[in-house]
PDB file of C-alpha atoms in Angstrom:
ATOM      1  CA  ALA A   1     -88.946 -70.237 -65.580  1.00  0.00           C
ATOM      2  CA  GLN A   2     -92.271 -69.582 -66.169  1.00  0.00           C
ATOM      3  CA  SER A   3     -95.564 -68.832 -64.793  1.00  0.00           C
ATOM      4  CA  VAL A   4     -99.254 -67.341 -64.412  1.00  0.00           C
ATOM      5  CA  THR A   5    -101.700 -65.990 -61.819  1.00  0.00           C
ATOM      6  CA  GLN A   6    -104.691 -65.681 -62.715  1.00  0.00           C
ATOM      7  CA  LEU A   7    -106.303 -63.468 -60.181  1.00  0.00           C
ATOM      8  CA  GLY A   8    -110.142 -64.315 -59.620  1.00  0.00           C
ATOM      9  CA  SER A   9    -111.178 -67.647 -60.501  1.00  0.00           C
ATOM     10  CA  HIS A  10    -114.690 -66.585 -61.303  1.00  0.00           C
ATOM     11  CA  VAL A  11    -116.422 -63.335 -62.723  1.00  0.00           C
ATOM     12  CA  SER A  12    -119.845 -62.804 -63.189  1.00  0.00           C
ATOM     13  CA  VAL A  13    -120.740 -60.021 -65.183  1.00  0.00           C
ATOM     14  CA  SER A  14    -124.034 -58.808 -66.839  1.00  0.00           C
ATOM     15  CA  GLU A  15    -124.884 -58.759 -70.865  1.00  0.00           C
ATOM     16  CA  GLY A  16    -123.130 -55.895 -72.250  1.00  0.00           C
ATOM     17  CA  ALA A  17    -121.487 -55.164 -68.973  1.00  0.00           C
ATOM     18  CA  LEU A  18    -117.048 -54.904 -69.439  1.00  0.00           C
ATOM     19  CA  VAL A  19    -115.428 -57.894 -69.081  1.00  0.00           C
ATOM     20  CA  LEU A  20    -111.605 -57.790 -67.458  1.00  0.00           C
ATOM     21  CA  LEU A  21    -109.882 -60.754 -66.776  1.00  0.00           C
ATOM     22  CA  ARG A  22    -106.505 -60.636 -65.332  1.00  0.00           C
ATOM     23  CA  CYS A  23    -103.319 -62.076 -65.313  1.00  0.00           C
ATOM     24  CA  ASN A  24    -100.363 -62.050 -64.465  1.00  0.00           C
ATOM     25  CA  TYR A  25     -96.906 -63.083 -65.726  1.00  0.00           C
ATOM     26  CA  SER A  26     -93.254 -63.943 -64.376  1.00  0.00           C
ATOM     27  CA  SER A  27     -90.527 -65.045 -66.288  1.00  0.00           C
ATOM     28  CA  SER A  28     -86.791 -64.609 -66.701  1.00  0.00           C
ATOM     29  CA  VAL A  29     -86.980 -64.112 -70.592  1.00  0.00           C
ATOM     30  CA  PRO A  30     -88.906 -62.072 -72.884  1.00  0.00           C
ATOM     31  CA  PRO A  31     -92.780 -64.249 -72.771  1.00  0.00           C
ATOM     32  CA  TYR A  32     -94.705 -65.017 -75.458  1.00  0.00           C
ATOM     33  CA  LEU A  33     -98.426 -65.049 -73.736  1.00  0.00           C
ATOM     34  CA  PHE A  34    -101.361 -66.435 -74.597  1.00  0.00           C
ATOM     35  CA  TRP A  35    -105.318 -66.639 -73.917  1.00  0.00           C
ATOM     36  CA  TYR A  36    -107.023 -69.646 -74.758  1.00  0.00           C
ATOM     37  CA  VAL A  37    -111.172 -70.011 -74.124  1.00  0.00           C
ATOM     38  CA  GLN A  38    -112.190 -73.182 -73.120  1.00  0.00           C
ATOM     39  CA  TYR A  39    -116.205 -73.828 -73.751  1.00  0.00           C
ATOM     40  CA  PRO A  40    -118.603 -76.486 -71.974  1.00  0.00           C
ATOM     41  CA  ASN A  41    -117.005 -80.333 -72.966  1.00  0.00           C
ATOM     42  CA  GLN A  42    -114.896 -78.334 -75.796  1.00  0.00           C
ATOM     43  CA  GLY A  43    -110.720 -78.303 -75.505  1.00  0.00           C
ATOM     44  CA  LEU A  44    -108.756 -75.202 -75.977  1.00  0.00           C
ATOM     45  CA  GLN A  45    -109.346 -72.302 -78.344  1.00  0.00           C
ATOM     46  CA  LEU A  46    -106.785 -69.761 -79.007  1.00  0.00           C
ATOM     47  CA  LEU A  47    -108.370 -66.238 -78.304  1.00  0.00           C
ATOM     48  CA  LEU A  48    -105.136 -63.896 -79.136  1.00  0.00           C
ATOM     49  CA  LYS A  49    -101.632 -63.903 -77.968  1.00  0.00           C
ATOM     50  CA  TYR A  50     -98.578 -61.402 -77.650  1.00  0.00           C
ATOM     51  CA  THR A  51     -95.137 -62.392 -79.121  1.00  0.00           C
ATOM     52  CA  THR A  52     -93.870 -59.206 -80.230  1.00  0.00           C
ATOM     53  CA  GLY A  53     -94.441 -55.789 -81.480  1.00  0.00           C
ATOM     54  CA  ALA A  54     -97.672 -54.288 -80.715  1.00  0.00           C
ATOM     55  CA  THR A  55     -98.931 -54.506 -77.069  1.00  0.00           C
ATOM     56  CA  LEU A  56    -102.338 -54.557 -77.810  1.00  0.00           C
ATOM     57  CA  VAL A  57    -103.138 -57.774 -79.510  1.00  0.00           C
ATOM     58  CA  LYS A  58    -106.679 -58.078 -80.759  1.00  0.00           C
ATOM     59  CA  GLY A  59    -108.406 -61.658 -80.578  1.00  0.00           C
ATOM     60  CA  ILE A  60    -111.699 -63.273 -81.795  1.00  0.00           C
ATOM     61  CA  ASN A  61    -114.566 -62.597 -80.620  1.00  0.00           C
ATOM     62  CA  GLY A  62    -114.080 -58.944 -79.987  1.00  0.00           C
ATOM     63  CA  PHE A  63    -111.572 -59.601 -77.103  1.00  0.00           C
ATOM     64  CA  GLU A  64    -108.462 -58.074 -76.334  1.00  0.00           C
ATOM     65  CA  ALA A  65    -105.444 -58.120 -74.284  1.00  0.00           C
ATOM     66  CA  GLU A  66    -102.590 -55.362 -73.883  1.00  0.00           C
ATOM     67  CA  PHE A  67     -99.231 -56.472 -72.688  1.00  0.00           C
ATOM     68  CA  LYS A  68     -97.504 -53.798 -69.942  1.00  0.00           C
ATOM     69  CA  LYS A  69     -93.993 -55.109 -68.823  1.00  0.00           C
ATOM     70  CA  SER A  70     -93.851 -53.023 -66.291  1.00  0.00           C
ATOM     71  CA  GLU A  71     -96.886 -54.099 -64.288  1.00  0.00           C
ATOM     72  CA  THR A  72     -95.623 -57.939 -65.978  1.00  0.00           C
ATOM     73  CA  SER A  73     -99.765 -57.914 -67.262  1.00  0.00           C
ATOM     74  CA  PHE A  74    -101.607 -59.324 -69.961  1.00  0.00           C
ATOM     75  CA  HIS A  75    -105.113 -58.316 -68.662  1.00  0.00           C
ATOM     76  CA  LEU A  76    -107.943 -59.568 -70.972  1.00  0.00           C
ATOM     77  CA  THR A  77    -110.650 -57.491 -72.136  1.00  0.00           C
ATOM     78  CA  LYS A  78    -113.904 -56.917 -73.969  1.00  0.00           C
ATOM     79  CA  PRO A  79    -116.197 -53.618 -74.184  1.00  0.00           C
ATOM     80  CA  SER A  80    -119.273 -55.791 -73.971  1.00  0.00           C
ATOM     81  CA  ALA A  81    -120.512 -59.556 -72.676  1.00  0.00           C
ATOM     82  CA  HIS A  82    -122.082 -61.616 -74.783  1.00  0.00           C
ATOM     83  CA  MET A  83    -124.052 -64.888 -73.475  1.00  0.00           C
ATOM     84  CA  SER A  84    -121.909 -66.810 -76.066  1.00  0.00           C
ATOM     85  CA  ASP A  85    -119.080 -65.467 -74.162  1.00  0.00           C
ATOM     86  CA  ALA A  86    -119.774 -67.835 -70.577  1.00  0.00           C
ATOM     87  CA  ALA A  87    -116.634 -70.164 -70.877  1.00  0.00           C
ATOM     88  CA  GLU A  88    -113.450 -71.012 -68.688  1.00  0.00           C
ATOM     89  CA  TYR A  89    -110.530 -68.271 -69.632  1.00  0.00           C
ATOM     90  CA  PHE A  90    -106.827 -69.372 -69.367  1.00  0.00           C
ATOM     91  CA  CYS A  91    -103.532 -67.558 -69.480  1.00  0.00           C
ATOM     92  CA  ALA A  92    -100.709 -69.421 -70.472  1.00  0.00           C
ATOM     93  CA  VAL A  93     -96.980 -68.106 -70.889  1.00  0.00           C
ATOM     94  CA  ARG A  94     -94.124 -69.297 -73.328  1.00  0.00           C
ATOM     95  CA  GLY A  95     -90.385 -68.299 -73.012  1.00  0.00           C
ATOM     96  CA  TYR A  96     -89.025 -68.308 -76.216  1.00  0.00           C
ATOM     97  CA  ASN A  97     -86.370 -70.625 -75.877  1.00  0.00           C
ATOM     98  CA  ASN A  98     -88.587 -72.901 -74.146  1.00  0.00           C
ATOM     99  CA  ASN A  99     -91.117 -75.694 -75.864  1.00  0.00           C
ATOM    100  CA  ASP A 100     -93.794 -76.243 -73.016  1.00  0.00           C
ATOM    101  CA  MET A 101     -96.219 -73.817 -72.191  1.00  0.00           C
ATOM    102  CA  ARG A 102     -97.608 -72.927 -68.912  1.00  0.00           C
ATOM    103  CA  PHE A 103    -101.151 -72.264 -67.743  1.00  0.00           C
ATOM    104  CA  GLY A 104    -102.713 -70.374 -65.084  1.00  0.00           C
ATOM    105  CA  ALA A 105    -105.671 -71.744 -62.959  1.00  0.00           C
ATOM    106  CA  GLY A 106    -108.349 -70.535 -65.183  1.00  0.00           C
ATOM    107  CA  THR A 107    -111.457 -68.074 -64.913  1.00  0.00           C
ATOM    108  CA  ARG A 108    -114.949 -68.837 -65.300  1.00  0.00           C
ATOM    109  CA  LEU A 109    -116.843 -66.385 -67.179  1.00  0.00           C
ATOM    110  CA  THR A 110    -119.836 -66.098 -66.379  1.00  0.00           C
ATOM    111  CA  VAL A 111    -122.457 -63.775 -68.074  1.00  0.00           C
ATOM    112  CA  LYS A 112    -126.197 -62.754 -66.187  1.00  0.00           C
ATOM    113  CA  PRO A 113    -128.841 -61.453 -68.872  1.00  0.00           C
TER     114      PRO A 113
ATOM    115  CA  GLU B   1    -109.781 -75.824 -90.674  1.00  0.00           C
ATOM    116  CA  PRO B   2    -107.894 -78.517 -89.871  1.00  0.00           C
ATOM    117  CA  GLU B   3    -108.172 -79.479 -86.000  1.00  0.00           C
ATOM    118  CA  VAL B   4    -106.658 -81.498 -83.237  1.00  0.00           C
ATOM    119  CA  THR B   5    -108.889 -84.920 -83.188  1.00  0.00           C
ATOM    120  CA  GLN B   6    -108.374 -87.011 -79.760  1.00  0.00           C
ATOM    121  CA  THR B   7    -110.142 -90.677 -79.022  1.00  0.00           C
ATOM    122  CA  PRO B   8    -112.066 -91.447 -76.904  1.00  0.00           C
ATOM    123  CA  SER B   9    -113.950 -88.552 -75.829  1.00  0.00           C
ATOM    124  CA  HIS B  10    -114.383 -90.360 -72.387  1.00  0.00           C
ATOM    125  CA  GLN B  11    -112.177 -93.344 -70.987  1.00  0.00           C
ATOM    126  CA  VAL B  12    -113.078 -95.456 -67.704  1.00  0.00           C
ATOM    127  CA  THR B  13    -110.764 -97.963 -66.525  1.00  0.00           C
ATOM    128  CA  GLN B  14    -109.919 -99.639 -63.156  1.00  0.00           C
ATOM    129  CA  MET B  15    -107.289 -99.255 -61.205  1.00  0.00           C
ATOM    130  CA  GLY B  16    -104.221-101.178 -62.554  1.00  0.00           C
ATOM    131  CA  GLN B  17    -105.515-101.107 -66.005  1.00  0.00           C
ATOM    132  CA  GLU B  18    -103.622 -99.764 -68.966  1.00  0.00           C
ATOM    133  CA  VAL B  19    -104.914 -97.097 -71.052  1.00  0.00           C
ATOM    134  CA  ILE B  20    -103.703 -95.775 -74.361  1.00  0.00           C
ATOM    135  CA  LEU B  21    -105.251 -91.974 -75.029  1.00  0.00           C
ATOM    136  CA  ARG B  22    -105.176 -91.125 -78.692  1.00  0.00           C
ATOM    137  CA  CYS B  23    -104.931 -88.250 -80.777  1.00  0.00           C
ATOM    138  CA  VAL B  24    -104.231 -87.008 -84.857  1.00  0.00           C
ATOM    139  CA  PRO B  25    -102.253 -83.915 -84.689  1.00  0.00           C
ATOM    140  CA  ILE B  26    -102.646 -81.497 -87.757  1.00  0.00           C
ATOM    141  CA  SER B  27    -101.210 -83.158 -90.608  1.00  0.00           C
ATOM    142  CA  ASN B  28     -98.072 -80.658 -91.205  1.00  0.00           C
ATOM    143  CA  HIS B  29     -97.677 -79.871 -87.647  1.00  0.00           C
ATOM    144  CA  LEU B  30     -94.133 -81.498 -86.575  1.00  0.00           C
ATOM    145  CA  TYR B  31     -94.380 -80.505 -82.386  1.00  0.00           C
ATOM    146  CA  PHE B  32     -96.826 -82.711 -80.331  1.00  0.00           C
ATOM    147  CA  TYR B  33     -97.852 -82.040 -76.813  1.00  0.00           C
ATOM    148  CA  TRP B  34    -100.027 -83.680 -74.208  1.00  0.00           C
ATOM    149  CA  TYR B  35    -101.316 -82.066 -70.969  1.00  0.00           C
ATOM    150  CA  ARG B  36    -103.738 -82.841 -68.467  1.00  0.00           C
ATOM    151  CA  GLN B  37    -106.044 -80.851 -66.283  1.00  0.00           C
ATOM    152  CA  ILE B  38    -107.453 -82.314 -62.837  1.00  0.00           C
ATOM    153  CA  LEU B  39    -110.680 -81.379 -62.288  1.00  0.00           C
ATOM    154  CA  GLY B  40    -110.569 -78.176 -60.941  1.00  0.00           C
ATOM    155  CA  GLN B  41    -107.247 -77.624 -61.235  1.00  0.00           C
ATOM    156  CA  LYS B  42    -105.109 -75.484 -64.096  1.00  0.00           C
ATOM    157  CA  VAL B  43    -103.436 -77.257 -67.383  1.00  0.00           C
ATOM    158  CA  GLU B  44    -100.362 -79.232 -66.402  1.00  0.00           C
ATOM    159  CA  PHE B  45     -97.433 -79.957 -69.339  1.00  0.00           C
ATOM    160  CA  LEU B  46     -96.728 -83.291 -69.253  1.00  0.00           C
ATOM    161  CA  VAL B  47     -94.742 -83.989 -72.241  1.00  0.00           C
ATOM    162  CA  SER B  48     -93.262 -82.480 -75.852  1.00  0.00           C
ATOM    163  CA  PHE B  49     -92.334 -84.796 -79.140  1.00  0.00           C
ATOM    164  CA  TYR B  50     -90.402 -84.083 -81.701  1.00  0.00           C
ATOM    165  CA  ASN B  51     -88.566 -86.048 -84.555  1.00  0.00           C
ATOM    166  CA  ASN B  52     -90.053 -89.411 -83.045  1.00  0.00           C
ATOM    167  CA  GLU B  53     -88.612 -88.564 -79.486  1.00  0.00           C
ATOM    168  CA  ILE B  54     -89.476 -86.804 -76.387  1.00  0.00           C
ATOM    169  CA  SER B  55     -87.853 -83.570 -76.378  1.00  0.00           C
ATOM    170  CA  GLU B  56     -89.045 -82.176 -72.849  1.00  0.00           C
ATOM    171  CA  LYS B  57     -91.067 -83.791 -70.158  1.00  0.00           C
ATOM    172  CA  SER B  58     -92.686 -82.603 -67.190  1.00  0.00           C
ATOM    173  CA  GLU B  59     -92.191 -84.425 -63.090  1.00  0.00           C
ATOM    174  CA  ILE B  60     -95.597 -85.522 -63.980  1.00  0.00           C
ATOM    175  CA  PHE B  61     -94.401 -87.472 -66.977  1.00  0.00           C
ATOM    176  CA  ASP B  62     -92.806 -90.842 -64.472  1.00  0.00           C
ATOM    177  CA  ASP B  63     -91.915 -94.072 -65.972  1.00  0.00           C
ATOM    178  CA  GLN B  64     -96.047 -95.423 -65.902  1.00  0.00           C
ATOM    179  CA  PHE B  65     -96.061 -92.238 -68.668  1.00  0.00           C
ATOM    180  CA  SER B  66     -95.106 -92.793 -72.606  1.00  0.00           C
ATOM    181  CA  VAL B  67     -95.806 -91.744 -75.915  1.00  0.00           C
ATOM    182  CA  GLU B  68     -95.591 -92.831 -79.276  1.00  0.00           C
ATOM    183  CA  ARG B  69     -96.470 -92.017 -82.545  1.00  0.00           C
ATOM    184  CA  PRO B  70     -96.851 -95.166 -84.115  1.00  0.00           C
ATOM    185  CA  ASP B  71     -97.442 -93.973 -87.733  1.00  0.00           C
ATOM    186  CA  GLY B  72     -97.613 -90.958 -89.863  1.00  0.00           C
ATOM    187  CA  SER B  73    -100.924 -89.872 -88.454  1.00  0.00           C
ATOM    188  CA  ASN B  74    -101.305 -90.762 -84.649  1.00  0.00           C
ATOM    189  CA  PHE B  75     -99.855 -89.772 -81.387  1.00  0.00           C
ATOM    190  CA  THR B  76    -100.661 -91.327 -78.335  1.00  0.00           C
ATOM    191  CA  LEU B  77    -100.183 -91.848 -74.857  1.00  0.00           C
ATOM    192  CA  LYS B  78    -100.210 -94.657 -72.742  1.00  0.00           C
ATOM    193  CA  ILE B  79    -100.377 -95.396 -68.985  1.00  0.00           C
ATOM    194  CA  ARG B  80     -99.061 -98.390 -67.877  1.00  0.00           C
ATOM    195  CA  SER B  81    -100.766 -99.058 -64.241  1.00  0.00           C
ATOM    196  CA  THR B  82    -103.651 -96.235 -63.916  1.00  0.00           C
ATOM    197  CA  LYS B  83    -103.751 -94.797 -60.499  1.00  0.00           C
ATOM    198  CA  LEU B  84    -106.931 -92.753 -58.941  1.00  0.00           C
ATOM    199  CA  GLU B  85    -104.907 -89.880 -59.295  1.00  0.00           C
ATOM    200  CA  ASP B  86    -104.529 -90.173 -62.620  1.00  0.00           C
ATOM    201  CA  SER B  87    -108.395 -89.073 -63.541  1.00  0.00           C
ATOM    202  CA  ALA B  88    -107.976 -86.395 -65.504  1.00  0.00           C
ATOM    203  CA  MET B  89    -108.585 -84.670 -69.175  1.00  0.00           C
ATOM    204  CA  TYR B  90    -106.165 -85.218 -71.433  1.00  0.00           C
ATOM    205  CA  PHE B  91    -105.336 -82.703 -74.071  1.00  0.00           C
ATOM    206  CA  CYS B  92    -103.431 -83.463 -77.166  1.00  0.00           C
ATOM    207  CA  ALA B  93    -102.105 -80.228 -78.913  1.00  0.00           C
ATOM    208  CA  SER B  94     -99.442 -79.426 -82.090  1.00  0.00           C
ATOM    209  CA  ARG B  95     -98.032 -76.934 -83.854  1.00  0.00           C
ATOM    210  CA  LEU B  96     -96.042 -76.604 -86.925  1.00  0.00           C
ATOM    211  CA  THR B  97     -92.698 -75.034 -85.736  1.00  0.00           C
ATOM    212  CA  SER B  98     -90.485 -74.581 -82.937  1.00  0.00           C
ATOM    213  CA  GLY B  99     -90.616 -71.291 -82.374  1.00  0.00           C
ATOM    214  CA  GLY B 100     -91.876 -69.506 -79.099  1.00  0.00           C
ATOM    215  CA  ALA B 101     -94.620 -67.433 -80.924  1.00  0.00           C
ATOM    216  CA  ASP B 102     -96.327 -70.236 -83.264  1.00  0.00           C
ATOM    217  CA  THR B 103     -99.372 -71.219 -82.108  1.00  0.00           C
ATOM    218  CA  GLN B 104    -100.312 -74.504 -80.429  1.00  0.00           C
ATOM    219  CA  TYR B 105    -103.594 -76.243 -81.096  1.00  0.00           C
ATOM    220  CA  PHE B 106    -106.011 -78.910 -78.427  1.00  0.00           C
ATOM    221  CA  GLY B 107    -107.748 -81.331 -79.002  1.00  0.00           C
ATOM    222  CA  PRO B 108    -110.902 -81.449 -77.475  1.00  0.00           C
ATOM    223  CA  GLY B 109    -109.839 -83.773 -74.953  1.00  0.00           C
ATOM    224  CA  THR B 110    -110.244 -87.246 -73.432  1.00  0.00           C
ATOM    225  CA  ARG B 111    -111.735 -87.778 -70.202  1.00  0.00           C
ATOM    226  CA  LEU B 112    -109.890 -90.536 -67.972  1.00  0.00           C
ATOM    227  CA  THR B 113    -111.934 -91.985 -65.155  1.00  0.00           C
ATOM    228  CA  VAL B 114    -109.982 -94.401 -62.598  1.00  0.00           C
ATOM    229  CA  LEU B 115    -111.967 -96.045 -60.612  1.00  0.00           C
TER     230      LEU B 115
END
């Protein structure tokens, strides 16, 4: 079975500062890993995903994440936060032979001016 | 860009009533899903649907829940007799293939409030 843990339910950064949202996964099979963003009153939008190949994955809006198998991590980063990045971020995992996707509890990102 | 749509955006119902949440997946997608998110909690998988039948369901998806694809475009979630604890945001999702790497596209959600 697969699961993810997101460390920190709430992260606050200043505009222009580094964003780091942490995600650790547990999987008995090679995982596919995803980051979704949820803006207020909207659905889940895919930021990026790791499937195979390059472990550093670049997504939309300047975000990227690195798959580290040795650390079972898939942390999301952005070099410089923008006010528009304020949202809820969800890490998710799915095994290659699984149908359902398992989500973390989410991290709410606040960006201060 | 194609998107998953859901109606209504907000549904208020009395405990014990039946509700039907509606979704229109992306038109060429073949796999359909329902998830729910209780306020302040994680997004939880409910059910997946393919080829007009349920392919997987979670322990949450009990006899009170059912899904249907009544025509070529809609995908519905029915809750037969709602309970207070069914209050949540319900997300529909779809994807083209069954491959684990394939992206799931989510709708904007329906907020269900059971009074």
